[in-house]
Amino acid sequence: MSAATLQSLDMAVLLARFDAARGTIAGAIRTERRLSDLTGVFANEAAYRAACSAGNPLVYSVEAVEPGTGEGDLHYGLGVIYPGRVGREYFMTKGHLHSWREAAELYIGLSGQGIMLLEDEATGESRMLTLGPGCAVYVPGHTGHRTINVGDVPLSYMGVYPARAGHDYGIYASRNFRCTIVDDDGTPRMIGRDLISL
Ligand code: PA5
Ligand code: MN
């Protein structure tokens, strides 16, 4: 597949209008994840089940723009994570590796207060990085990544990645990330998932 060209793309793709607060991009592909779509993500299963029964809130949405699927093309997505908690953990994304493992991604914080949890696929080494206005987080290839809203207002951000990156949710669906971010008396802290007290 050859890459998109100036001639092949509509004006609306060349210049996309987005609304960071609403999480919308004209003409984009929208995905919504409610709490019930996040089975196995949160450590406190009783709190998770209770919150699913009590309204099953929207946790996050992503609107993605995919101008082409050729070598060299880029895709990007506008994510909004709503504020909320399940037990001591904050609302967060499912998290994934890229199917094409070499693919890196750049996350650009737009509004709100967030954290990105990165995990090296080979070593399991984990890092927590601030994501908010004025922050660009570089996610290297071979790195699992999950985004977390640690504030009281919606967190919005843009992620830009190679068109052929793909999303691989398999590993984290079966064993989750090694670490998680918990609210420790008002401060977000990264701890080993096996150390979490509910
Ligand atoms: O492509 C990306 O990395 C982002 O746009 C994510 O898809 C977004 O943050 C939602 O996360 P996830 O795909 O893990 O549900
Ligand atoms: Mn990604």
Tab-separated table of C-alpha atoms and ligand atoms in Angstrom:
chain	number	residue	atom	x	y	z
A	1	MET	CA	0.000	0.000	0.000
A	2	SER	CA	1.505	3.352	-0.990
A	3	ALA	CA	1.462	6.309	1.370
A	4	ALA	CA	-1.142	9.058	1.241
A	5	THR	CA	-0.285	12.119	-0.847
A	6	LEU	CA	-1.284	15.754	-0.868
A	7	GLN	CA	-3.583	14.982	-3.785
A	8	SER	CA	-5.168	11.888	-2.244
A	9	LEU	CA	-6.214	13.509	1.036
A	10	ASP	CA	-9.296	15.665	1.616
A	11	MET	CA	-8.862	19.131	3.084
A	12	ALA	CA	-10.664	17.886	6.243
A	13	VAL	CA	-7.876	15.330	6.772
A	14	LEU	CA	-5.050	17.720	5.964
A	15	LEU	CA	-6.489	20.155	8.510
A	16	ALA	CA	-8.510	18.347	11.158
A	17	ARG	CA	-10.469	20.441	13.619
A	18	PHE	CA	-10.538	18.953	17.082
A	19	ASP	CA	-12.184	19.835	20.380
A	20	ALA	CA	-9.937	18.720	23.237
A	21	ALA	CA	-12.611	19.200	25.919
A	22	ARG	CA	-15.221	17.102	24.078
A	23	GLY	CA	-12.645	14.668	22.710
A	24	THR	CA	-13.945	15.033	19.170
A	25	ILE	CA	-12.259	15.322	15.774
A	26	ALA	CA	-14.417	15.933	12.720
A	27	GLY	CA	-14.635	12.750	10.633
A	28	ALA	CA	-12.749	10.555	13.138
A	29	ILE	CA	-13.435	6.958	14.209
A	30	ARG	CA	-14.788	6.963	17.781
A	31	THR	CA	-14.232	4.260	20.413
A	32	GLU	CA	-15.805	4.449	23.879
A	33	ARG	CA	-14.831	2.327	26.862
A	34	ARG	CA	-17.203	1.989	29.781
A	35	LEU	CA	-16.181	0.475	33.088
A	36	SER	CA	-17.680	-2.895	32.088
A	37	ASP	CA	-15.228	-2.991	29.126
A	38	LEU	CA	-12.282	-2.953	31.554
A	39	THR	CA	-12.579	-6.372	33.178
A	40	GLY	CA	-9.380	-7.357	34.973
A	41	VAL	CA	-7.861	-3.862	34.854
A	42	PHE	CA	-8.556	-2.835	38.468
A	43	ALA	CA	-7.232	-4.678	41.506
A	44	ASN	CA	-10.260	-4.191	43.753
A	45	GLU	CA	-12.777	-6.532	42.139
A	46	ALA	CA	-15.564	-5.847	44.641
A	47	ALA	CA	-15.287	-2.086	44.050
A	48	TYR	CA	-15.177	-2.737	40.288
A	49	ARG	CA	-18.354	-4.842	40.304
A	50	ALA	CA	-20.158	-2.314	42.505
A	51	ALA	CA	-19.242	0.596	40.200
A	52	CYS	CA	-20.323	-1.395	37.100
A	53	SER	CA	-23.730	-2.054	38.684
A	54	ALA	CA	-24.057	1.539	39.884
A	55	GLY	CA	-24.205	3.218	36.480
A	56	ASN	CA	-21.309	1.683	34.517
A	57	PRO	CA	-19.759	5.100	33.721
A	58	LEU	CA	-17.912	6.069	30.562
A	59	VAL	CA	-14.212	5.854	31.501
A	60	TYR	CA	-12.635	7.121	28.280
A	61	SER	CA	-13.093	7.799	24.602
A	62	VAL	CA	-10.651	7.890	21.701
A	63	GLU	CA	-11.262	9.495	18.316
A	64	ALA	CA	-8.733	8.300	15.729
A	65	VAL	CA	-7.742	9.709	12.355
A	66	GLU	CA	-6.245	7.253	9.854
A	67	PRO	CA	-5.288	9.162	6.713
A	68	GLY	CA	-3.558	6.200	5.043
A	69	THR	CA	-2.119	2.753	5.711
A	70	GLY	CA	1.067	3.062	3.657
A	71	GLU	CA	4.679	2.829	4.763
A	72	GLY	CA	5.457	6.246	6.282
A	73	ASP	CA	1.861	7.261	7.027
A	74	LEU	CA	0.852	8.389	10.511
A	75	HIS	CA	-2.295	7.805	12.561
A	76	TYR	CA	-3.322	9.796	15.587
A	77	GLY	CA	-5.927	9.697	18.296
A	78	LEU	CA	-7.474	12.191	20.699
A	79	GLY	CA	-8.144	10.561	24.049
A	80	VAL	CA	-10.238	11.829	26.950
A	81	ILE	CA	-10.205	9.987	30.278
A	82	TYR	CA	-12.848	11.058	32.770
A	83	PRO	CA	-12.005	11.541	36.446
A	84	GLY	CA	-12.905	8.652	38.704
A	85	ARG	CA	-11.607	5.839	40.858
A	86	VAL	CA	-12.070	2.154	41.505
A	87	GLY	CA	-10.779	1.459	44.992
A	88	ARG	CA	-7.391	3.203	45.278
A	89	GLU	CA	-6.774	3.183	41.524
A	90	TYR	CA	-7.728	5.979	39.145
A	91	PHE	CA	-9.675	5.657	35.888
A	92	MET	CA	-7.222	4.464	33.231
A	93	THR	CA	-7.004	2.957	29.752
A	94	LYS	CA	-6.738	-0.767	28.985
A	95	GLY	CA	-3.133	-0.313	27.894
A	96	HIS	CA	-1.368	-2.076	25.048
A	97	LEU	CA	1.806	-2.845	23.142
A	98	HIS	CA	1.979	-2.086	19.450
A	99	SER	CA	1.447	-5.103	17.195
A	100	TRP	CA	4.474	-3.896	15.221
A	101	ARG	CA	6.679	-3.822	18.306
A	102	GLU	CA	9.264	-1.376	16.912
A	103	ALA	CA	6.636	1.372	16.595
A	104	ALA	CA	7.121	4.317	18.949
A	105	GLU	CA	4.426	6.862	19.818
A	106	LEU	CA	4.348	10.476	20.946
A	107	TYR	CA	1.734	11.498	23.506
A	108	ILE	CA	1.016	15.216	23.847
A	109	GLY	CA	-0.866	16.414	26.923
A	110	LEU	CA	-3.667	18.918	26.202
A	111	SER	CA	-5.598	19.392	29.441
A	112	GLY	CA	-6.048	17.854	32.856
A	113	GLN	CA	-3.615	15.960	35.049
A	114	GLY	CA	-2.384	12.588	33.919
A	115	ILE	CA	0.255	9.933	34.234
A	116	MET	CA	1.576	7.489	31.686
A	117	LEU	CA	2.686	4.108	32.927
A	118	LEU	CA	5.337	2.571	30.686
A	119	GLU	CA	6.575	-1.015	30.931
A	120	ASP	CA	9.491	-2.483	28.994
A	121	GLU	CA	8.300	-5.690	27.353
A	122	ALA	CA	11.579	-7.560	27.822
A	123	THR	CA	12.637	-6.520	31.327
A	124	GLY	CA	9.366	-5.431	32.939
A	125	GLU	CA	11.008	-2.184	34.063
A	126	SER	CA	8.280	0.389	34.755
A	127	ARG	CA	8.214	4.184	34.713
A	128	MET	CA	5.580	6.735	35.612
A	129	LEU	CA	5.656	9.972	33.617
A	130	THR	CA	3.566	13.117	33.941
A	131	LEU	CA	1.127	13.803	31.103
A	132	GLY	CA	-0.577	17.195	30.993
A	133	PRO	CA	-0.408	20.566	29.233
A	134	GLY	CA	3.210	21.295	28.264
A	135	CYS	CA	4.229	17.612	28.407
A	136	ALA	CA	5.144	15.367	25.485
A	137	VAL	CA	5.794	11.756	26.478
A	138	TYR	CA	7.841	9.601	24.118
A	139	VAL	CA	6.852	5.950	24.205
A	140	PRO	CA	9.627	3.867	22.620
A	141	GLY	CA	8.932	0.650	20.736
A	142	HIS	CA	8.600	-2.600	22.732
A	143	THR	CA	6.977	-0.613	25.562
A	144	GLY	CA	3.554	-1.259	27.066
A	145	HIS	CA	1.691	1.981	27.751
A	146	ARG	CA	-1.344	2.918	29.785
A	147	THR	CA	-2.750	6.401	30.494
A	148	ILE	CA	-4.257	7.405	33.832
A	149	ASN	CA	-6.296	10.425	34.928
A	150	VAL	CA	-5.046	11.409	38.388
A	151	GLY	CA	-6.950	14.709	38.535
A	152	ASP	CA	-10.509	15.897	39.160
A	153	VAL	CA	-11.279	17.022	35.600
A	154	PRO	CA	-11.122	15.204	32.240
A	155	LEU	CA	-7.619	14.431	30.944
A	156	SER	CA	-7.203	14.983	27.218
A	157	TYR	CA	-4.210	14.107	25.077
A	158	MET	CA	-3.181	13.293	21.540
A	159	GLY	CA	-1.203	10.169	20.589
A	160	VAL	CA	0.632	10.053	17.236
A	161	TYR	CA	1.980	6.750	15.907
A	162	PRO	CA	3.012	4.986	12.682
A	163	ALA	CA	0.018	3.789	10.672
A	164	ARG	CA	1.225	0.202	10.836
A	165	ALA	CA	1.695	0.206	14.651
A	166	GLY	CA	-1.555	-1.618	15.510
A	167	HIS	CA	-2.847	-2.223	19.062
A	168	ASP	CA	-2.031	-5.489	20.846
A	169	TYR	CA	-4.095	-5.881	24.038
A	170	GLY	CA	-3.349	-9.580	24.515
A	171	ILE	CA	-0.592	-9.633	27.131
A	172	TYR	CA	-2.201	-7.151	29.501
A	173	ALA	CA	-5.604	-8.784	29.140
A	174	SER	CA	-4.057	-11.982	30.491
A	175	ARG	CA	-1.599	-10.717	33.104
A	176	ASN	CA	-2.065	-6.920	33.484
A	177	PHE	CA	0.805	-4.424	33.980
A	178	ARG	CA	3.288	-5.265	36.732
A	179	CYS	CA	2.786	-1.893	38.428
A	180	THR	CA	-0.188	0.340	39.053
A	181	ILE	CA	-0.765	3.921	40.185
A	182	VAL	CA	-2.605	4.362	43.473
A	183	ASP	CA	-3.877	7.343	45.400
A	184	ASP	CA	-1.616	7.531	48.460
A	185	ASP	CA	-3.232	10.187	50.677
A	186	GLY	CA	-3.811	12.476	47.701
A	187	THR	CA	-0.529	11.733	45.884
A	188	PRO	CA	-0.353	9.341	42.916
A	189	ARG	CA	2.278	6.657	43.524
A	190	MET	CA	3.516	3.741	41.456
A	191	ILE	CA	3.593	0.432	43.294
A	192	GLY	CA	3.926	-3.228	42.324
A	193	ARG	CA	0.467	-4.650	41.617
A	194	ASP	CA	1.166	-7.510	44.033
A	195	LEU	CA	1.697	-4.950	46.851
A	196	ILE	CA	-1.615	-3.121	46.501
A	197	SER	CA	-3.722	-3.010	49.656
A	198	LEU	CA	-7.426	-2.654	48.862
B	1	PA5	O1	-2.928	4.633	20.186
B	1	PA5	C1	-2.769	4.945	21.379
B	1	PA5	O2	-1.786	4.575	22.063
B	1	PA5	C2	-3.856	5.753	22.082
B	1	PA5	O3	-4.642	6.474	21.183
B	1	PA5	C3	-4.719	4.757	22.874
B	1	PA5	O4	-5.424	3.930	21.982
B	1	PA5	C4	-5.655	5.416	23.855
B	1	PA5	O5	-4.914	6.065	24.848
B	1	PA5	C5	-6.561	4.390	24.540
B	1	PA5	O6	-5.800	3.403	25.163
B	1	PA5	P1	-6.037	1.858	24.847
B	1	PA5	O7	-5.873	1.695	23.348
B	1	PA5	O8	-4.972	1.145	25.612
B	1	PA5	O9	-7.422	1.514	25.253
B	2	MN	MN	-0.184	3.139	21.452
